[in-house]
Tab-separated table of C-alpha atoms in Angstrom:
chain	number	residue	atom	x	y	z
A	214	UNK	CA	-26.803	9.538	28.270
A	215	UNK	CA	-26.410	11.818	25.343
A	216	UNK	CA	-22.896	12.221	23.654
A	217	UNK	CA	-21.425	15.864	23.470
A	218	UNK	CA	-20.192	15.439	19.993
A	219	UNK	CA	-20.511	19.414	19.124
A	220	UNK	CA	-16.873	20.109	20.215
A	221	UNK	CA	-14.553	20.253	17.262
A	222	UNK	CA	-12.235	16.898	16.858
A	223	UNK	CA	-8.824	16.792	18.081
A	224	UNK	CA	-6.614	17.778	14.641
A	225	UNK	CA	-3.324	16.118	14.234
A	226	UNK	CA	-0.821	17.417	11.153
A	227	UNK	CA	1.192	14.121	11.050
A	228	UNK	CA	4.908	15.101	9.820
A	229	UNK	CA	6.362	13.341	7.072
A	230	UNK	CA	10.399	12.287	7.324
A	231	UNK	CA	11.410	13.211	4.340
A	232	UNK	CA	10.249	15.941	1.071
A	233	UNK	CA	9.389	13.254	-1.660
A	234	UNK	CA	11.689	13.703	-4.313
A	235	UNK	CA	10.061	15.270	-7.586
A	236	UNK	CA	9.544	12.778	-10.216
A	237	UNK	CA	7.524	12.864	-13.418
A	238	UNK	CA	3.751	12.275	-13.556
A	239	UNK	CA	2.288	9.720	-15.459
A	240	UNK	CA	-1.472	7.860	-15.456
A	241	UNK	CA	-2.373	4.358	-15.070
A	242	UNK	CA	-5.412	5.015	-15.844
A	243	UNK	CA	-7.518	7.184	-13.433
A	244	UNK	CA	-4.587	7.206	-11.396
A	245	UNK	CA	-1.712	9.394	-11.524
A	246	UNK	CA	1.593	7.899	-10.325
A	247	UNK	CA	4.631	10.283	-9.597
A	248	UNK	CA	4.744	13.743	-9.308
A	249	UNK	CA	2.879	15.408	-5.955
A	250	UNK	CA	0.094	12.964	-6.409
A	251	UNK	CA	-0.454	10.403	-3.173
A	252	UNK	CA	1.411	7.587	-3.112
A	253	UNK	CA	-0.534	4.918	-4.334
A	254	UNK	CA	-1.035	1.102	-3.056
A	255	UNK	CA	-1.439	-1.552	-5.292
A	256	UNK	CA	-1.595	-5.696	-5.178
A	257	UNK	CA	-2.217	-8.637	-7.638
A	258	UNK	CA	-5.016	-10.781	-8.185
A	259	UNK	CA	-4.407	-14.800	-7.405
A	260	UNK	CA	-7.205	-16.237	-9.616
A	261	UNK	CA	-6.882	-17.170	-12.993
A	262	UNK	CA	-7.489	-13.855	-14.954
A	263	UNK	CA	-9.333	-15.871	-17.362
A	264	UNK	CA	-11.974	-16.547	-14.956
A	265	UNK	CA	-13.502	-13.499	-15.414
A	266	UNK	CA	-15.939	-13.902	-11.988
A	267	UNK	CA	-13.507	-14.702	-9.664
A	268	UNK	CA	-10.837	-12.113	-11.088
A	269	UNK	CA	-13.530	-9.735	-10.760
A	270	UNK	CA	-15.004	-10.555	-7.548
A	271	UNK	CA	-11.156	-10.675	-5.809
A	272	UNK	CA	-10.414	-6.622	-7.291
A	273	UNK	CA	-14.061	-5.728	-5.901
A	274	UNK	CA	-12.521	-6.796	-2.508
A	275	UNK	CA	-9.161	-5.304	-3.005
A	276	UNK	CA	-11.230	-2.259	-3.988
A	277	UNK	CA	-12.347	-2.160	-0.755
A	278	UNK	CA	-9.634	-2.767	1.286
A	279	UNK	CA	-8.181	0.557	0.007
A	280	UNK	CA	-6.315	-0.736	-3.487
A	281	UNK	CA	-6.033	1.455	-6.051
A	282	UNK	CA	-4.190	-0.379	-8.459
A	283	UNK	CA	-4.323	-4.042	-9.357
A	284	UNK	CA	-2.427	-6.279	-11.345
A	285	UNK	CA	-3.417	-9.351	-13.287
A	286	UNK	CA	-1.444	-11.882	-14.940
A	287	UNK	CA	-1.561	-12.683	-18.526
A	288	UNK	CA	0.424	-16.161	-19.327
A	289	UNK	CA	-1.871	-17.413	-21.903
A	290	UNK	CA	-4.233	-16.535	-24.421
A	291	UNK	CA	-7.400	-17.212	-22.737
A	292	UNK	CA	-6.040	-14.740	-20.277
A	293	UNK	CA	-5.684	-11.846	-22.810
A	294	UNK	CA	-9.216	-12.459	-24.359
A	295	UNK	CA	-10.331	-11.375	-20.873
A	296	UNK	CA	-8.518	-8.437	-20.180
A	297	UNK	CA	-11.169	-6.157	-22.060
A	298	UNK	CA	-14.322	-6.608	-19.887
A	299	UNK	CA	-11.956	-7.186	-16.653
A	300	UNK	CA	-10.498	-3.393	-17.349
A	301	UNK	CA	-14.245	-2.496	-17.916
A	302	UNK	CA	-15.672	-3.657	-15.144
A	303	UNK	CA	-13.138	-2.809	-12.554
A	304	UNK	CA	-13.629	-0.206	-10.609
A	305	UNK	CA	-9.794	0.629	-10.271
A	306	UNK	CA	-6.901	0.611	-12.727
A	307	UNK	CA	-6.003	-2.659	-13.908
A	308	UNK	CA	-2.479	-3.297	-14.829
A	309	UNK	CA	-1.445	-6.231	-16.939
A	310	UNK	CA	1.560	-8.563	-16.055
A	311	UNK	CA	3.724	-9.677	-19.338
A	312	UNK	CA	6.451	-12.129	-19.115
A	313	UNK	CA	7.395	-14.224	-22.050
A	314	UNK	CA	5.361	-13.718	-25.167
A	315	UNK	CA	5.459	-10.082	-26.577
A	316	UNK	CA	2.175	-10.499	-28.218
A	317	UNK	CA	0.240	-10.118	-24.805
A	318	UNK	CA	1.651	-6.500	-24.522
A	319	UNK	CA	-0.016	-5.367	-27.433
A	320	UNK	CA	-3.076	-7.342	-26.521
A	321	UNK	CA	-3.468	-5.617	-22.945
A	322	UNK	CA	-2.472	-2.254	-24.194
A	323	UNK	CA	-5.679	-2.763	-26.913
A	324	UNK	CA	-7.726	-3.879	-23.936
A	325	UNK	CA	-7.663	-0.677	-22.531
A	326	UNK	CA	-5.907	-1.820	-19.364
A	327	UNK	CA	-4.439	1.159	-17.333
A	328	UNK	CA	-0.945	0.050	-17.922
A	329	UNK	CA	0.976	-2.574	-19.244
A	330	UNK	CA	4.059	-4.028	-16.818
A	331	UNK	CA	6.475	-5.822	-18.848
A	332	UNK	CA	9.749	-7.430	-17.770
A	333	UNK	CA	12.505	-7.132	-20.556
A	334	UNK	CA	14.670	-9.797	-19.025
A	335	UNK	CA	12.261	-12.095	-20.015
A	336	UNK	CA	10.427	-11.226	-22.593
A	337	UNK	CA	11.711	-12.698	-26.349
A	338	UNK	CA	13.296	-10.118	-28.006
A	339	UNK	CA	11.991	-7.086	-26.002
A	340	UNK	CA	14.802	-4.456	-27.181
A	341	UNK	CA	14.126	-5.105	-31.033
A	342	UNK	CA	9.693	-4.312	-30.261
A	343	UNK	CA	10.273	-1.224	-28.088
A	344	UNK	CA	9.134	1.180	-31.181
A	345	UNK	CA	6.175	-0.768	-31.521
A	346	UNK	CA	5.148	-1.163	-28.183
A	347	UNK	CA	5.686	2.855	-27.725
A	348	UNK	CA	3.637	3.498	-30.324
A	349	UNK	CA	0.848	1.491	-29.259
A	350	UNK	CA	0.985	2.489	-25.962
A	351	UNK	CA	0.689	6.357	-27.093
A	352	UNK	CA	-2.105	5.549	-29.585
A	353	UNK	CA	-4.399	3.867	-26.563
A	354	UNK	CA	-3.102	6.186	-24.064
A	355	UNK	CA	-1.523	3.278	-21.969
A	356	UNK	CA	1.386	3.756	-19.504
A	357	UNK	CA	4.300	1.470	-18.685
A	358	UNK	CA	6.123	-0.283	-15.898
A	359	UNK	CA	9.540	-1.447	-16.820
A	360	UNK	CA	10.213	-4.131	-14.182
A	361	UNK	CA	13.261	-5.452	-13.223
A	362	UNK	CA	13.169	-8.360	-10.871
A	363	UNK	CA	16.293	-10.209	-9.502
A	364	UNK	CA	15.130	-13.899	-10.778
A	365	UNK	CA	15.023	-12.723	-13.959
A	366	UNK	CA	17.792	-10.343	-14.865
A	367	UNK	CA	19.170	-10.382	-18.590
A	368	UNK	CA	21.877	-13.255	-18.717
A	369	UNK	CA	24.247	-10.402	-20.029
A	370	UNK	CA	24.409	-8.512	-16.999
A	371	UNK	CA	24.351	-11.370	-14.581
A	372	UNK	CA	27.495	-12.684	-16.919
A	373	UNK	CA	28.613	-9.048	-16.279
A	374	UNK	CA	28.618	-8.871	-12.277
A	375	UNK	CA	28.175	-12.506	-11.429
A	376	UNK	CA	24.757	-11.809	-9.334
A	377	UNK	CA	21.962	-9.224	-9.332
A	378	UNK	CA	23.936	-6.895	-7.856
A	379	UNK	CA	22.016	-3.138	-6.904
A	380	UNK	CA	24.192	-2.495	-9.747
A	381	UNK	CA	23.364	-5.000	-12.453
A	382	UNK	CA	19.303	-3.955	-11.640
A	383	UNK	CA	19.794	-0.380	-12.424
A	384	UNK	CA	21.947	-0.483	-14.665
A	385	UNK	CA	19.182	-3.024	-16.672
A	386	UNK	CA	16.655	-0.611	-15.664
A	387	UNK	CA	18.307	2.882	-17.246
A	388	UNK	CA	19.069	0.477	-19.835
A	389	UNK	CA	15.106	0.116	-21.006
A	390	UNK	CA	14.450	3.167	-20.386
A	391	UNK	CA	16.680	4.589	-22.589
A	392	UNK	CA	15.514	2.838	-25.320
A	393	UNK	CA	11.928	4.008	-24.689
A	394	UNK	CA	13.229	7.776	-24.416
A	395	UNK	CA	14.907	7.396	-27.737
A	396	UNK	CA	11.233	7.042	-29.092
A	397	UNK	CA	9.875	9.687	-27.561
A	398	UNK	CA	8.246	7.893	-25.152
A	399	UNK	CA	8.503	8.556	-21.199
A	400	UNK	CA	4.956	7.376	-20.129
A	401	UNK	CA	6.365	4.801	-18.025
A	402	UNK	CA	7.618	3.664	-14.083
A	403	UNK	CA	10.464	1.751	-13.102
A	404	UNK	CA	11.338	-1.277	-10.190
A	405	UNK	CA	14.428	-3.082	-9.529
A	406	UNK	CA	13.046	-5.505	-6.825
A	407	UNK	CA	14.945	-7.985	-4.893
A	408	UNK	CA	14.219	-10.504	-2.159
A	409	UNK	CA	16.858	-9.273	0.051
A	410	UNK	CA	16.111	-6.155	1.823
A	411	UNK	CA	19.488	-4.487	1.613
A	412	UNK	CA	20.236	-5.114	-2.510
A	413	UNK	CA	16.473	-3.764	-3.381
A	414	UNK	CA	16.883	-0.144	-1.275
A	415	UNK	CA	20.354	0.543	-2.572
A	416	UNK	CA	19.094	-0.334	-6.326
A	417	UNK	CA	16.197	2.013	-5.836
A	418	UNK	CA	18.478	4.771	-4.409
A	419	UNK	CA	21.227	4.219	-6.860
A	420	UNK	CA	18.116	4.575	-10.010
A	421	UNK	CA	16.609	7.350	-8.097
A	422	UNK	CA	20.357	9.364	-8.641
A	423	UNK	CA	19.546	8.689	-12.044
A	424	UNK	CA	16.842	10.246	-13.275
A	425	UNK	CA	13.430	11.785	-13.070
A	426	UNK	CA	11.338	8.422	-13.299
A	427	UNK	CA	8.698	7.713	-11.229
A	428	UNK	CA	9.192	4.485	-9.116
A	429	UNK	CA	7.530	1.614	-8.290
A	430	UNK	CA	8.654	-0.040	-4.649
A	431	UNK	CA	8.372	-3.906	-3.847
A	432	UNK	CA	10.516	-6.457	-2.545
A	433	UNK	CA	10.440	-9.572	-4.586
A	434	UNK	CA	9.258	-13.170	-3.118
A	435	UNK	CA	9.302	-10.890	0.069
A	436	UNK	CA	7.743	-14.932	1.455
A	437	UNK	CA	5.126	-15.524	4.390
A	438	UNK	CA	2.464	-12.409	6.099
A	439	UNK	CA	5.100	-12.322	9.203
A	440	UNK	CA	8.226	-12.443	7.123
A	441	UNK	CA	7.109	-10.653	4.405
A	442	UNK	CA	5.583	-7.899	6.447
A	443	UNK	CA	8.948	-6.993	7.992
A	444	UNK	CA	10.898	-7.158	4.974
A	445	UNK	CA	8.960	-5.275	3.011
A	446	UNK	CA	8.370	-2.269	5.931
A	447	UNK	CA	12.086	-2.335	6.256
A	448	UNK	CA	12.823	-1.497	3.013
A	449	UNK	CA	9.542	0.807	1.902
A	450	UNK	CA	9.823	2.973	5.416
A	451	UNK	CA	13.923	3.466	4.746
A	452	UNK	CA	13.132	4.526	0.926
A	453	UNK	CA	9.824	6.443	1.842
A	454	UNK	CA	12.174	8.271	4.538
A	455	UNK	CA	14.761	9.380	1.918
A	456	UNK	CA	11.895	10.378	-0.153
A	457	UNK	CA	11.833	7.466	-2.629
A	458	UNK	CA	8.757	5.789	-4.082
A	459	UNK	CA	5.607	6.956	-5.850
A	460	UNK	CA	3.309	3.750	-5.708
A	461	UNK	CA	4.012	0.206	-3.928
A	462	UNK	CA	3.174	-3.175	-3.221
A	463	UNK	CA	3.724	-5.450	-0.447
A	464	UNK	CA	4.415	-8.835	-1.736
A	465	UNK	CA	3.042	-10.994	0.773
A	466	UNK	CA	2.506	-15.289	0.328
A	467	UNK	CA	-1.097	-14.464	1.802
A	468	UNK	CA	-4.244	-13.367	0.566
A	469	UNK	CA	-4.018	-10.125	-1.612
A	470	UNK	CA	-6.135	-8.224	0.717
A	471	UNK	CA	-3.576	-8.690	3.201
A	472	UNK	CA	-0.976	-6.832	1.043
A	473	UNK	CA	-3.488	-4.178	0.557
A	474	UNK	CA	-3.656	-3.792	4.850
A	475	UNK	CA	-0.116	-3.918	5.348
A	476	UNK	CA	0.534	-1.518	2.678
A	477	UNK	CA	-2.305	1.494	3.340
A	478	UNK	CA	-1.625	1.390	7.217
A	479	UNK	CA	2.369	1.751	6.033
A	480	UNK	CA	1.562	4.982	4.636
A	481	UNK	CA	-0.597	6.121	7.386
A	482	UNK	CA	1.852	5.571	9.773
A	483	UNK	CA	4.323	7.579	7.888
A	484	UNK	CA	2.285	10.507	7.215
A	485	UNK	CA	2.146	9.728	3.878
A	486	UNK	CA	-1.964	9.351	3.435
A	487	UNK	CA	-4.562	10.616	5.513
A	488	UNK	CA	-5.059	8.163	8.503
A	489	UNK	CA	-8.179	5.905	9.433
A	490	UNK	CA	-9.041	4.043	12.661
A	491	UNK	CA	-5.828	3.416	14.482
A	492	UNK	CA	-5.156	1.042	17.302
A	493	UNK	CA	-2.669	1.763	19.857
A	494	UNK	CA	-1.909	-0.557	22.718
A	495	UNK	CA	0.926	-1.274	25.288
A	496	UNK	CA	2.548	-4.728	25.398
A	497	UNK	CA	0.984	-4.758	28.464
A	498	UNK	CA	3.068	-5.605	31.799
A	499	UNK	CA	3.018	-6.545	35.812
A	500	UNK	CA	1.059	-3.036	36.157
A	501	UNK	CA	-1.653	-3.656	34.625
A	502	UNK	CA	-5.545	-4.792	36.307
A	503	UNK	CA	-6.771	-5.432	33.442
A	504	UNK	CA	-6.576	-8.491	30.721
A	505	UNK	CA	-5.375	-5.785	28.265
A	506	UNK	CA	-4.512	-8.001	25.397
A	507	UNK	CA	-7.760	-9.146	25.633
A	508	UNK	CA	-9.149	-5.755	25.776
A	509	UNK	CA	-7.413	-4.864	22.901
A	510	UNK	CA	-8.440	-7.143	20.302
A	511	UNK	CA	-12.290	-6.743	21.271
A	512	UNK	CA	-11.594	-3.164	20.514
A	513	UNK	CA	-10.064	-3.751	17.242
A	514	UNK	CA	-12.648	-6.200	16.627
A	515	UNK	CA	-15.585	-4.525	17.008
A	516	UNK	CA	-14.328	-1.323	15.117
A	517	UNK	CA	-12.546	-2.940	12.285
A	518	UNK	CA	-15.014	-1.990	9.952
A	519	UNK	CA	-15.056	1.561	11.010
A	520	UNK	CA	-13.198	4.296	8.839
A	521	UNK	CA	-13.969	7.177	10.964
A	522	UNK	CA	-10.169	8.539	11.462
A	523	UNK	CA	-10.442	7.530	15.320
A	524	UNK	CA	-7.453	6.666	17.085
A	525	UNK	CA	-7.783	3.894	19.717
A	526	UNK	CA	-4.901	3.006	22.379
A	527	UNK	CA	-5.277	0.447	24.516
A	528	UNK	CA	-3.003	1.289	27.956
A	529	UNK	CA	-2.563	-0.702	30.606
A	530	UNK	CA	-1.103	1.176	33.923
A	531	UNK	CA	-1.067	5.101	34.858
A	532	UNK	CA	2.427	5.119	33.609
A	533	UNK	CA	1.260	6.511	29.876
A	534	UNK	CA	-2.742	6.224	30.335
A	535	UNK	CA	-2.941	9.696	31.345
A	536	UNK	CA	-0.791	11.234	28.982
A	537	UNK	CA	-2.667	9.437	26.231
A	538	UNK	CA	-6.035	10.458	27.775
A	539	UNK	CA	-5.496	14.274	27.498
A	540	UNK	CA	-5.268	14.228	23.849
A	541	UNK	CA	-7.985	11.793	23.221
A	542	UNK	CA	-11.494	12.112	21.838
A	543	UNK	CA	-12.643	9.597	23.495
A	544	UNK	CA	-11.376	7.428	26.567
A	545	UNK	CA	-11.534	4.669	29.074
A	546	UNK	CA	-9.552	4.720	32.291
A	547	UNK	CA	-9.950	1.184	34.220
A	548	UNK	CA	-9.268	-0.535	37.419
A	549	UNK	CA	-11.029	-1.926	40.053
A	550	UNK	CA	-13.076	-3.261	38.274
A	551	UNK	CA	-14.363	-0.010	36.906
A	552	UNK	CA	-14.210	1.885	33.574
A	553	UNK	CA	-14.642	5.342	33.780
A	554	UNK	CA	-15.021	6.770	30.051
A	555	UNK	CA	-13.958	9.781	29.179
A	556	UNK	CA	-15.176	12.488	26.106
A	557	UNK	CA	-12.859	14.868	25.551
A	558	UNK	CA	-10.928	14.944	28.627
A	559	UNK	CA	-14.277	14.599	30.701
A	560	UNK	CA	-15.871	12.036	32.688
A	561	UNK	CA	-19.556	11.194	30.973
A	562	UNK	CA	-19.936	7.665	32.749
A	563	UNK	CA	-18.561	4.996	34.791
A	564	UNK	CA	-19.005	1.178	34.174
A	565	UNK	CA	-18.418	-1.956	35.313
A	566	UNK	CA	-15.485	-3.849	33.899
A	567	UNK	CA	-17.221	-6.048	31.542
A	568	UNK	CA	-18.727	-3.223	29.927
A	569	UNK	CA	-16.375	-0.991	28.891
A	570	UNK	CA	-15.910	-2.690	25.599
A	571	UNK	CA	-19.619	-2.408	24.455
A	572	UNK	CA	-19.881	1.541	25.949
A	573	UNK	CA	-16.423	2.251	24.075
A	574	UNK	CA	-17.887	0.482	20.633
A	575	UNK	CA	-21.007	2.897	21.153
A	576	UNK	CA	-19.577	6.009	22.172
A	577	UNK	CA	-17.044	5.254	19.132
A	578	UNK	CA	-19.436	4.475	16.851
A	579	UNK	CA	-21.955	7.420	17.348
A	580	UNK	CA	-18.633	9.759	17.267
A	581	UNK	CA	-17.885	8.111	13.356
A	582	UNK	CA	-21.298	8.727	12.396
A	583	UNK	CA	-21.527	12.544	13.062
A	584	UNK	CA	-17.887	13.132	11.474
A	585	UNK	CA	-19.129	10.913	8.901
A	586	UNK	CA	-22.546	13.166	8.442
A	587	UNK	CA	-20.507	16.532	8.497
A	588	UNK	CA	-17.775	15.140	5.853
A	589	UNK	CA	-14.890	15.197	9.123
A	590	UNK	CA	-11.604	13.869	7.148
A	591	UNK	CA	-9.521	15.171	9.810
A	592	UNK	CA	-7.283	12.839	12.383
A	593	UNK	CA	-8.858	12.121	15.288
A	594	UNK	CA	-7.691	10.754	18.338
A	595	UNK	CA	-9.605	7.678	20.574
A	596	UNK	CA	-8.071	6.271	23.633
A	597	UNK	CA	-9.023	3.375	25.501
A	598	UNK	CA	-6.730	3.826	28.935
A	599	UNK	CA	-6.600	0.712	31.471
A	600	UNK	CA	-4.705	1.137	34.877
């Protein structure tokens, strides 16, 4: 039976919580950071950046998990003698990670990395090269990220407050920044990150007060996917409701593409970037005739390569179903043993049980491939309903 895809698709203007507040734009390389562009997503390589292969073949597949901005580490000097063909060859900003030896900043600015991050608290005399390393960043066109993490805040200030107080990480972070205004330079982000949840928002709200920077969110050692997940949505979706944050990463003890996930469907689901495939399901309950957990991860399964902006829900009693079904694209209402699959609010076919799955996946599929054809962007909506 032949789909009737001619209809428009279902358009959805998701509303955001809060007006981001204005900050200044700068570049990391093809990427602008602050200001009204998107709010980007970035992560951090695992391998050993001097394995040029691996590094590369690990920001290919955070390229295509929806990354925009990486960051690679730079401990040694094997490390920077790679930077140059990894910023090259990758096909998204590379950012280089400094701790320690000041030499490597000037090496990944002349590498033509998209930015540099460097972490004054521990980085031998940092204060006395800021001159120099403003000048070199302005002569290669390189932006800045002035990180501030609680494990390694000056000894001065934790001597000051006793901890790494919300206080103590902004008042490190205005600190730097000063000294880079004072040269004319203001190419550059900020992050105070923390491991606790509570300290890192009120640092970034307290810096936010204080000037026009543009910000870069993460919790620090956030720990495991499940743990880390939470903490770091906790403290992102507060901030990103106030309006705080220009670009962030979820740090996550799990494979980098994992931070990527966690981090892009954040923003969809905050109306803060144009959403993709969606899965929505019910916990499921007494109600229900159907194995719907079961349903639901075949679903998500068999579309999880799909980037169509189709939104799937997964319901398992009349309770919602119907509801859900009237604004749908595409639907599935089952019991009995029966699917009956709905386009657009109308019946086009009824199956047996065990093959709503494969008729959903098809009707799905030929739906992504005509938005696809006529450049669709817009939100969609896709429900699978079960009762």
């Amino acid at each position: 039976m032949s789909i009737a895809l001619g209809m428009p698709t279902v358009r959805r203007e998701d509303p955001v919580l809060a007006i981001r507040k204005k900050t200044r734009e700068i570049q990391v390389g093809k990427v602008a950071v602050g200001g009204d562009a998107p709010i980007s997503v970035q992560s951090m390589t695992t391998t050993k950046t001097h394995d040029i292969g691996a590094t590369l073949q690990q920001i290919a597949e955070l390229t295509a998990a929806g990354c925009d901005i990486v960051r690679v580490a730079c401990p040694t000097d094997k490390d920077a003698e790679a930077l140059p063909v990894i910023a090259q060859q990758s096909h998204i900003p590379v950012i280089a990670d400094i701790h320690f030896q000041p030499k490597y900043v000037f090496a990944a600015i002349k590498a033509g990395c998209g930015a540099v991050r460097v972490n004054p608290g521990n980085i031998r005399k940092f204060d006395d090269q800021v001159a120099d390393i403003c000048k070199a960043a302005s002569d290669y066109g390189v932006s800045l990220r002035i990180g501030v993490n609680a494990g390694s805040l000056d000894p001065r200030l934790l001597d000051k407050y006793g901890t790494a107080t919300p206080e103590a990480l902004v008042e490190s972070a205005v600190w730097e920044a000063s000294l880079f205004e004072e040269c004319g330079f203001h190419d550059f982000k900020i992050s105070v990150k923390h491991h606790d949840v509570v300290t890192m928002v009120q640092a970034y709200r307290l810096l936010s007060e204080r000037g026009d920077w543009p910000l870069h969110l993460g919790v620090t050692e956030a720990g495991p996917a499940f743990q880390g997940t939470i903490k770091s949505c906790a403290a992102f979706g507060t901030l990103l409701a106030e309006g705080i944050g220009d670009t962030i990463r979820v740090s996550l003890s799990a494979p980098p593409v994992e931070e990527v996930k966690v981090g892009s469907k954040l923003l969809e689901f905050m109306g803060l970037r144009p959403r993709k495939m969606e899965i929505v399901s019910c916990p499921s309950c007494g109600r229900a005739q159907v194995d719907v957990w079961k349903l639901a991860e075949s679903v998500e399964e068999g579309l999880k390569d799909l980037k169509a902006p189709l939104r799937v829900a997964v319901m398992g009693c009349v309770v919602n179903g119907p509801g859900e079904a009237r604004e749908a694209d595409l639907g599935c209402a089952s019991g009995n043993g029966k699917g009956k699959i709905f386009v657009r609010g109308e019946v086009v076919e009824t199956v047996p049980e065990d093959q709503i799955v494969e008729t959903l996946l098809r009707y799905a599929n030929d739906m992504a491939a005509k938005m696809e054809s006529e450049g669709e962007t817009a939100q969609g909506g896709v429900s699978v309903m079960t009762f």
